[in-house]
mmCIF file of C-alpha atoms in Angstrom:
data_model
loop_
_atom_site.group_PDB
_atom_site.id
_atom_site.type_symbol
_atom_site.label_atom_id
_atom_site.label_comp_id
_atom_site.label_asym_id
_atom_site.label_seq_id
_atom_site.Cartn_x
_atom_site.Cartn_y
_atom_site.Cartn_z
ATOM 1 C CA MET V 54 0.000 0.000 0.000
ATOM 2 C CA THR V 55 1.419 3.416 -0.919
ATOM 3 C CA THR V 56 2.062 6.121 1.625
ATOM 4 C CA SER V 57 -0.778 8.345 0.366
ATOM 5 C CA ARG V 58 -3.304 5.534 0.724
ATOM 6 C CA LYS V 59 -2.120 4.778 4.263
ATOM 7 C CA LEU V 60 -2.440 8.446 5.197
ATOM 8 C CA SER V 61 -5.952 8.640 3.749
ATOM 9 C CA ALA V 62 -7.067 5.506 5.635
ATOM 10 C CA LEU V 63 -5.628 6.904 8.872
ATOM 11 C CA ILE V 64 -7.495 10.224 8.448
ATOM 12 C CA THR V 65 -10.770 8.371 7.761
ATOM 13 C CA ALA V 66 -10.309 6.192 10.871
ATOM 14 C CA LEU V 67 -9.637 9.267 13.046
ATOM 15 C CA ALA V 68 -12.756 11.015 11.670
ATOM 16 C CA LEU V 69 -14.939 7.995 12.454
ATOM 17 C CA CYS V 70 -13.548 7.734 15.972
ATOM 18 C CA LEU V 71 -14.288 11.441 16.572
ATOM 19 C CA LEU V 72 -17.832 11.067 15.254
ATOM 20 C CA PHE V 73 -18.587 8.056 17.496
ATOM 21 C CA ALA V 74 -17.145 9.875 20.514
ATOM 22 C CA GLN V 75 -19.397 12.899 19.945
ATOM 23 C CA ALA V 76 -22.470 10.667 19.554
ATOM 24 C CA ASP V 77 -21.678 8.813 22.785
ATOM 25 C CA ALA V 78 -21.213 12.090 24.679
ATOM 26 C CA PHE V 79 -24.546 13.400 23.393
ATOM 27 C CA ALA V 80 -26.330 10.211 24.480
ATOM 28 C CA GLN V 81 -24.859 10.436 27.990
ATOM 29 C CA GLN V 82 -25.893 14.106 28.256
ATOM 30 C CA SER V 83 -29.478 13.245 27.211
ATOM 31 C CA ASN V 84 -29.701 10.511 29.845
ATOM 32 C CA THR V 85 -28.412 12.719 32.672
ATOM 33 C CA ALA V 86 -30.485 15.834 31.746
ATOM 34 C CA PRO V 87 -33.632 16.375 33.882
ATOM 35 C CA GLN V 88 -36.756 15.469 31.942
ATOM 36 C CA ALA V 89 -39.764 17.811 31.891
ATOM 37 C CA THR V 90 -42.646 16.530 34.007
ATOM 38 C CA ALA V 91 -46.011 16.437 32.292
ATOM 39 C CA ALA V 92 -48.850 18.403 33.888
ATOM 40 C CA PRO V 93 -51.222 16.149 35.830
ATOM 41 C CA SER V 94 -54.412 15.512 33.921
ATOM 42 C CA PRO V 95 -57.669 16.244 35.684
ATOM 43 C CA GLN V 96 -59.223 13.224 37.340
ATOM 44 C CA THR V 97 -62.227 11.904 35.464
ATOM 45 C CA SER V 98 -65.022 9.679 36.710
ATOM 46 C CA ASP V 99 -63.752 6.673 34.828
ATOM 47 C CA ALA V 100 -64.569 3.247 36.234
ATOM 48 C CA SER V 101 -60.836 2.501 36.609
ATOM 49 C CA THR V 102 -60.273 5.519 38.897
ATOM 50 C CA LEU V 103 -63.189 4.898 41.277
ATOM 51 C CA THR V 104 -62.783 3.702 44.825
ATOM 52 C CA PRO V 105 -64.594 0.494 45.820
ATOM 53 C CA SER V 106 -67.288 2.514 47.587
ATOM 54 C CA GLU V 107 -67.805 4.805 44.568
ATOM 55 C CA ALA V 108 -67.916 1.818 42.226
ATOM 56 C CA GLN V 109 -70.628 0.274 44.388
ATOM 57 C CA LEU V 110 -72.692 3.471 44.141
ATOM 58 C CA VAL V 111 -72.320 3.512 40.361
ATOM 59 C CA ARG V 112 -73.351 -0.131 39.999
ATOM 60 C CA ALA V 113 -76.413 0.355 42.202
ATOM 61 C CA SER V 114 -77.422 3.532 40.346
ATOM 62 C CA ARG V 115 -77.031 1.812 36.989
ATOM 63 C CA GLN V 116 -79.168 -1.103 38.152
ATOM 64 C CA THR V 117 -81.875 1.299 39.362
ATOM 65 C CA ILE V 118 -82.024 2.975 35.947
ATOM 66 C CA LEU V 119 -82.214 -0.387 34.218
ATOM 67 C CA SER V 120 -85.071 -1.428 36.505
ATOM 68 C CA THR V 121 -87.219 1.409 35.103
ATOM 69 C CA GLY V 122 -87.304 -0.289 31.687
ATOM 70 C CA ILE V 123 -84.122 0.708 29.830
ATOM 71 C CA SER V 124 -82.179 -2.101 28.198
ATOM 72 C CA GLU V 125 -78.511 -2.700 28.991
ATOM 73 C CA PRO V 126 -77.224 -2.157 25.404
ATOM 74 C CA TYR V 127 -79.112 1.132 25.196
ATOM 75 C CA PHE V 128 -77.778 2.257 28.582
ATOM 76 C CA ASP V 129 -74.176 1.478 27.659
ATOM 77 C CA ALA V 130 -74.549 3.370 24.363
ATOM 78 C CA HIS V 131 -76.334 6.517 25.625
ATOM 79 C CA PHE V 132 -75.458 6.959 29.319
ATOM 80 C CA LYS V 133 -72.063 8.179 30.478
ATOM 81 C CA LEU V 134 -70.861 8.605 34.030
ATOM 82 C CA ALA V 135 -70.186 12.279 34.766
ATOM 83 C CA GLN V 136 -69.461 12.556 38.513
ATOM 84 C CA VAL V 137 -69.609 10.554 41.713
ATOM 85 C CA PHE V 138 -69.957 12.084 45.192
ATOM 86 C CA ASP V 139 -69.315 9.772 48.131
ATOM 87 C CA SER V 140 -69.319 11.663 51.405
ATOM 88 C CA ILE V 141 -71.342 11.250 54.563
ATOM 89 C CA SER V 142 -73.599 14.208 53.775
ATOM 90 C CA ASP V 143 -73.636 13.951 49.973
ATOM 91 C CA ARG V 144 -73.870 10.710 48.029
ATOM 92 C CA ARG V 145 -74.767 11.239 44.380
ATOM 93 C CA VAL V 146 -74.177 9.745 40.965
ATOM 94 C CA VAL V 147 -74.473 12.098 37.996
ATOM 95 C CA TRP V 148 -75.131 10.693 34.507
ATOM 96 C CA ARG V 149 -75.124 12.348 31.097
ATOM 97 C CA PHE V 150 -77.808 11.015 28.785
ATOM 98 C CA THR V 151 -77.328 11.756 25.068
ATOM 99 C CA THR V 152 -79.412 10.775 22.083
ATOM 100 C CA GLY V 153 -79.316 12.435 18.683
ATOM 101 C CA GLU V 154 -78.261 16.051 19.212
ATOM 102 C CA HIS V 155 -79.846 16.293 22.676
ATOM 103 C CA GLU V 156 -78.172 15.924 26.069
ATOM 104 C CA ALA V 157 -79.693 15.864 29.550
ATOM 105 C CA THR V 158 -78.238 15.483 33.039
ATOM 106 C CA LEU V 159 -79.652 12.823 35.327
ATOM 107 C CA ILE V 160 -78.858 13.081 39.055
ATOM 108 C CA ASP V 161 -79.286 10.132 41.387
ATOM 109 C CA SER V 162 -79.172 11.047 45.093
ATOM 110 C CA ILE V 163 -78.638 8.087 47.406
ATOM 111 C CA GLY V 164 -80.191 7.868 50.856
ATOM 112 C CA PHE V 165 -81.129 5.034 53.198
ATOM 113 C CA TYR V 166 -83.585 3.931 55.829
ATOM 114 C CA THR V 167 -83.602 1.159 58.409
ATOM 115 C CA ASP V 168 -86.116 -1.630 57.984
ATOM 116 C CA ALA V 169 -87.901 -3.597 60.699
ATOM 117 C CA ARG V 170 -84.962 -5.971 61.065
ATOM 118 C CA GLY V 171 -82.507 -3.150 61.622
ATOM 119 C CA ARG V 172 -80.929 -3.470 58.170
ATOM 120 C CA ARG V 173 -79.891 -0.416 56.167
ATOM 121 C CA VAL V 174 -81.774 -0.142 52.881
ATOM 122 C CA TYR V 175 -80.449 2.333 50.311
ATOM 123 C CA THR V 176 -82.777 4.443 48.164
ATOM 124 C CA HIS V 177 -82.139 6.042 44.761
ATOM 125 C CA THR V 178 -84.060 9.120 43.641
ATOM 126 C CA VAL V 179 -83.458 8.307 39.976
ATOM 127 C CA GLY V 180 -86.120 5.618 40.238
ATOM 128 C CA GLN V 181 -88.689 8.266 41.218
ATOM 129 C CA THR V 182 -87.389 10.648 38.550
ATOM 130 C CA LEU V 183 -87.941 8.208 35.682
ATOM 131 C CA VAL V 184 -90.649 5.896 37.136
ATOM 132 C CA SER V 185 -91.204 4.039 33.848
ATOM 133 C CA ALA V 186 -88.660 4.456 31.043
ATOM 134 C CA HIS V 187 -88.006 3.009 27.599
ATOM 135 C CA ASP V 188 -85.337 3.111 24.898
ATOM 136 C CA ILE V 189 -85.719 6.372 22.950
ATOM 137 C CA ARG V 190 -84.896 5.593 19.340
ATOM 138 C CA ARG V 191 -85.988 8.673 17.396
ATOM 139 C CA THR V 192 -86.119 12.350 18.297
ATOM 140 C CA ILE V 193 -86.911 15.567 16.461
ATOM 141 C CA THR V 194 -84.111 18.071 15.916
ATOM 142 C CA ARG V 195 -83.427 21.086 18.113
ATOM 143 C CA ARG V 196 -84.545 23.410 15.323
ATOM 144 C CA GLN V 197 -87.860 21.593 15.003
ATOM 145 C CA ALA V 198 -88.353 21.724 18.770
ATOM 146 C CA GLU V 199 -87.710 25.479 18.832
ATOM 147 C CA ARG V 200 -90.176 26.036 15.984
ATOM 148 C CA ILE V 201 -92.871 24.040 17.789
ATOM 149 C CA MET V 202 -92.150 25.931 21.027
ATOM 150 C CA LYS V 203 -92.521 29.308 19.329
ATOM 151 C CA SER V 204 -95.888 28.367 17.851
ATOM 152 C CA CYS V 205 -96.941 27.041 21.274
ATOM 153 C CA ILE V 206 -95.991 29.876 23.675
ATOM 154 C CA GLY V 207 -94.659 32.623 21.394
ATOM 155 C CA GLU V 208 -91.229 34.206 21.769
ATOM 156 C CA PHE V 209 -89.249 32.468 24.514
ATOM 157 C CA GLU V 210 -85.947 32.474 26.312
ATOM 158 C CA SER V 211 -83.300 29.881 25.521
ATOM 159 C CA GLY V 212 -84.586 26.605 26.902
ATOM 160 C CA GLY V 213 -83.046 23.363 28.122
ATOM 161 C CA VAL V 214 -83.545 19.626 27.896
ATOM 162 C CA VAL V 215 -84.690 17.521 30.839
ATOM 163 C CA TYR V 216 -85.179 13.782 31.172
ATOM 164 C CA GLN V 217 -87.872 12.926 33.684
ATOM 165 C CA ALA V 218 -91.297 11.389 34.139
ATOM 166 C CA THR V 219 -94.276 13.402 32.856
ATOM 167 C CA GLY V 220 -97.940 12.841 32.111
ATOM 168 C CA ARG V 221 -100.590 10.557 33.581
ATOM 169 C CA PRO V 222 -99.550 7.840 34.180
ATOM 170 C CA PRO V 223 -95.999 9.186 34.584
ATOM 171 C CA ARG V 224 -93.493 7.958 32.019
ATOM 172 C CA ALA V 225 -89.948 9.111 31.388
ATOM 173 C CA ALA V 226 -89.638 11.495 28.446
ATOM 174 C CA LEU V 227 -86.998 13.731 26.925
ATOM 175 C CA VAL V 228 -88.526 17.215 27.017
ATOM 176 C CA PHE V 229 -87.368 20.583 25.679
ATOM 177 C CA THR V 230 -88.549 23.253 28.158
ATOM 178 C CA ALA V 231 -88.695 27.041 27.850
ATOM 179 C CA LEU V 232 -90.343 30.138 29.341
ATOM 180 C CA SER V 233 -92.048 32.838 27.302
ATOM 181 C CA LEU V 234 -90.601 36.334 27.291
ATOM 182 C CA PRO V 235 -92.275 38.869 29.625
ATOM 183 C CA PRO V 236 -94.338 41.617 27.969
ATOM 184 C CA PRO V 237 -92.626 44.996 27.545
ATOM 185 C CA GLU V 238 -93.070 47.272 30.531
ATOM 186 C CA THR V 239 -95.350 50.258 30.024
ATOM 187 C CA PRO V 240 -94.074 53.604 31.364
ATOM 188 C CA PRO V 241 -95.981 54.889 34.420
ATOM 189 C CA ALA V 242 -98.601 57.570 33.772
ATOM 190 C CA THR V 243 -97.322 61.098 34.523
ATOM 191 C CA LYS V 244 -99.261 63.053 37.113
ATOM 192 C CA SER V 245 -100.432 66.610 36.433
ATOM 193 C CA ALA V 246 -98.146 69.297 37.820
ATOM 194 C CA THR V 247 -101.101 71.613 38.737
ATOM 195 C CA PRO V 248 -102.015 71.148 42.397
ATOM 196 C CA ALA V 249 -105.645 70.570 43.251
ATOM 197 C CA PRO V 250 -107.406 73.569 44.871
ATOM 198 C CA ALA V 251 -107.721 73.326 48.622
ATOM 199 C CA SER V 252 -111.182 73.086 50.135
ATOM 200 C CA PRO V 253 -112.148 76.198 52.106
ATOM 201 C CA SER V 254 -113.565 74.066 54.896
ATOM 202 C CA ALA V 255 -110.358 72.102 55.319
ATOM 203 C CA SER V 256 -108.014 73.398 57.988
ATOM 204 C CA SER V 257 -104.270 73.345 57.668
ATOM 205 C CA ALA V 258 -103.830 71.277 60.859
ATOM 206 C CA PRO V 259 -106.284 68.864 62.457
ATOM 207 C CA ALA V 260 -107.613 69.752 65.866
ATOM 208 C CA ALA V 261 -106.344 67.820 68.854
ATOM 209 C CA GLY V 262 -108.480 64.849 69.749
ATOM 210 C CA SER V 263 -110.262 64.839 66.401
ATOM 211 C CA SER V 264 -110.353 61.728 64.254
ATOM 212 C CA ALA V 265 -108.134 63.064 61.482
ATOM 213 C CA GLN V 266 -107.559 60.897 58.439
ATOM 214 C CA MET V 267 -104.108 59.415 58.287
ATOM 215 C CA ASP V 268 -102.146 58.303 55.214
ATOM 216 C CA ILE V 269 -102.618 54.538 54.916
ATOM 217 C CA VAL V 270 -100.249 52.457 52.798
ATOM 218 C CA LYS V 271 -102.424 50.083 50.858
ATOM 219 C CA PRO V 272 -101.171 46.502 50.655
ATOM 220 C CA GLY V 273 -100.287 44.956 47.379
ATOM 221 C CA GLY V 274 -98.528 46.607 44.492
ATOM 222 C CA LYS V 275 -98.024 46.141 40.814
ATOM 223 C CA LYS V 276 -99.356 42.812 39.692
ATOM 224 C CA LYS V 277 -96.643 40.544 38.365
ATOM 225 C CA PRO V 278 -97.150 39.372 34.785
ATOM 226 C CA PHE V 279 -98.058 35.794 34.040
ATOM 227 C CA LEU V 280 -95.800 33.948 31.625
ATOM 228 C CA LEU V 281 -96.276 30.758 29.639
ATOM 229 C CA THR V 282 -94.212 27.653 30.254
ATOM 230 C CA GLY V 283 -93.761 25.149 27.456
ATOM 231 C CA GLY V 284 -92.537 21.598 27.186
ATOM 232 C CA VAL V 285 -91.986 19.899 23.820
ATOM 233 C CA ASN V 286 -91.724 16.115 23.851
ATOM 234 C CA LEU V 287 -88.671 15.412 21.689
ATOM 235 C CA GLU V 288 -90.091 12.057 20.599
ATOM 236 C CA THR V 289 -93.633 13.017 19.622
ATOM 237 C CA GLY V 290 -93.235 16.775 19.032
ATOM 238 C CA ARG V 291 -96.251 17.493 21.241
ATOM 239 C CA CYS V 292 -96.163 20.753 23.216
ATOM 240 C CA THR V 293 -97.683 21.163 26.668
ATOM 241 C CA LYS V 294 -97.999 24.658 28.114
ATOM 242 C CA GLY V 295 -98.815 26.100 31.494
ATOM 243 C CA LEU V 296 -98.736 29.357 33.464
ATOM 244 C CA ALA V 297 -96.035 30.848 35.644
ATOM 245 C CA GLN V 298 -95.891 34.154 37.502
ATOM 246 C CA VAL V 299 -92.788 36.310 37.635
ATOM 247 C CA GLY V 300 -91.486 36.957 41.128
ATOM 248 C CA SER V 301 -93.034 36.024 44.440
ATOM 249 C CA PRO V 302 -96.836 36.155 44.717
ATOM 250 C CA LEU V 303 -98.419 39.217 46.287
ATOM 251 C CA PRO V 304 -99.439 38.912 49.962
ATOM 252 C CA PRO V 305 -103.158 38.558 50.577
ATOM 253 C CA ARG V 306 -105.070 41.713 51.444
ATOM 254 C CA PRO V 307 -105.976 41.978 55.144
ATOM 255 C CA GLU V 308 -109.630 41.548 55.911
ATOM 256 C CA ARG V 309 -111.441 44.709 56.960
ATOM 257 C CA PRO V 310 -113.337 44.515 60.233
ATOM 258 C CA ALA V 311 -117.105 44.471 59.825
ATOM 259 C CA ARG V 312 -118.855 47.738 60.689
ATOM 260 C CA THR V 313 -121.219 47.604 63.640
ATOM 261 C CA ARG V 314 -124.419 49.583 63.605
ATOM 262 C CA GLN V 315 -124.997 51.926 66.516
#
């Protein structure tokens, strides 16, 4: 081998050694460098993160909903666990029920009572909320529900969707509810600025001991307007309306004492 070829091979070998050394140093630096810690993700109410007591509440709540008439495949496809509360003073399971483009929240509060044998029996309010339920297969759209609501109660505020028992006999239904807008307020009538002429027989100050008329504040006030409430069944499209009064009701007028004849 000639001298030039030997020199070229030696230079190539030195270059490769330098390259491998730099790569090894970079790998060691990457292993010793502190790695960035990922931000903790918020805890969700997934079945894998529940405590044994919470899991028991969820299973019992699910079974109560199924006992109202909903099938297991339908429940698993349309009900999702939202939250679980398991404290001494607050035991609740919150579900999200979705079908089509509608979503409703279903809250199951758990209580208990003691039977005649001294055993603790747990109760679930979701059974009373639904009473008798079924698998909802078809629903009208939100736009259709809003159009039906407008023709039923007129202009209304933005409504919401509830899932609860309605009607006679009570059966669980998905209902779009809303409240009609209050009528525009009319400005109060302006009083005349000209004072009424004083009566010549009226004195400026009542005499002592006389039965002078006092200013009496009359009970009551401005009557609150009545509004219309509407509920559109998202399965049938039927609207049911009722009445609601804005604000608290007025107090009853006090009864006047009967006049006695002398």
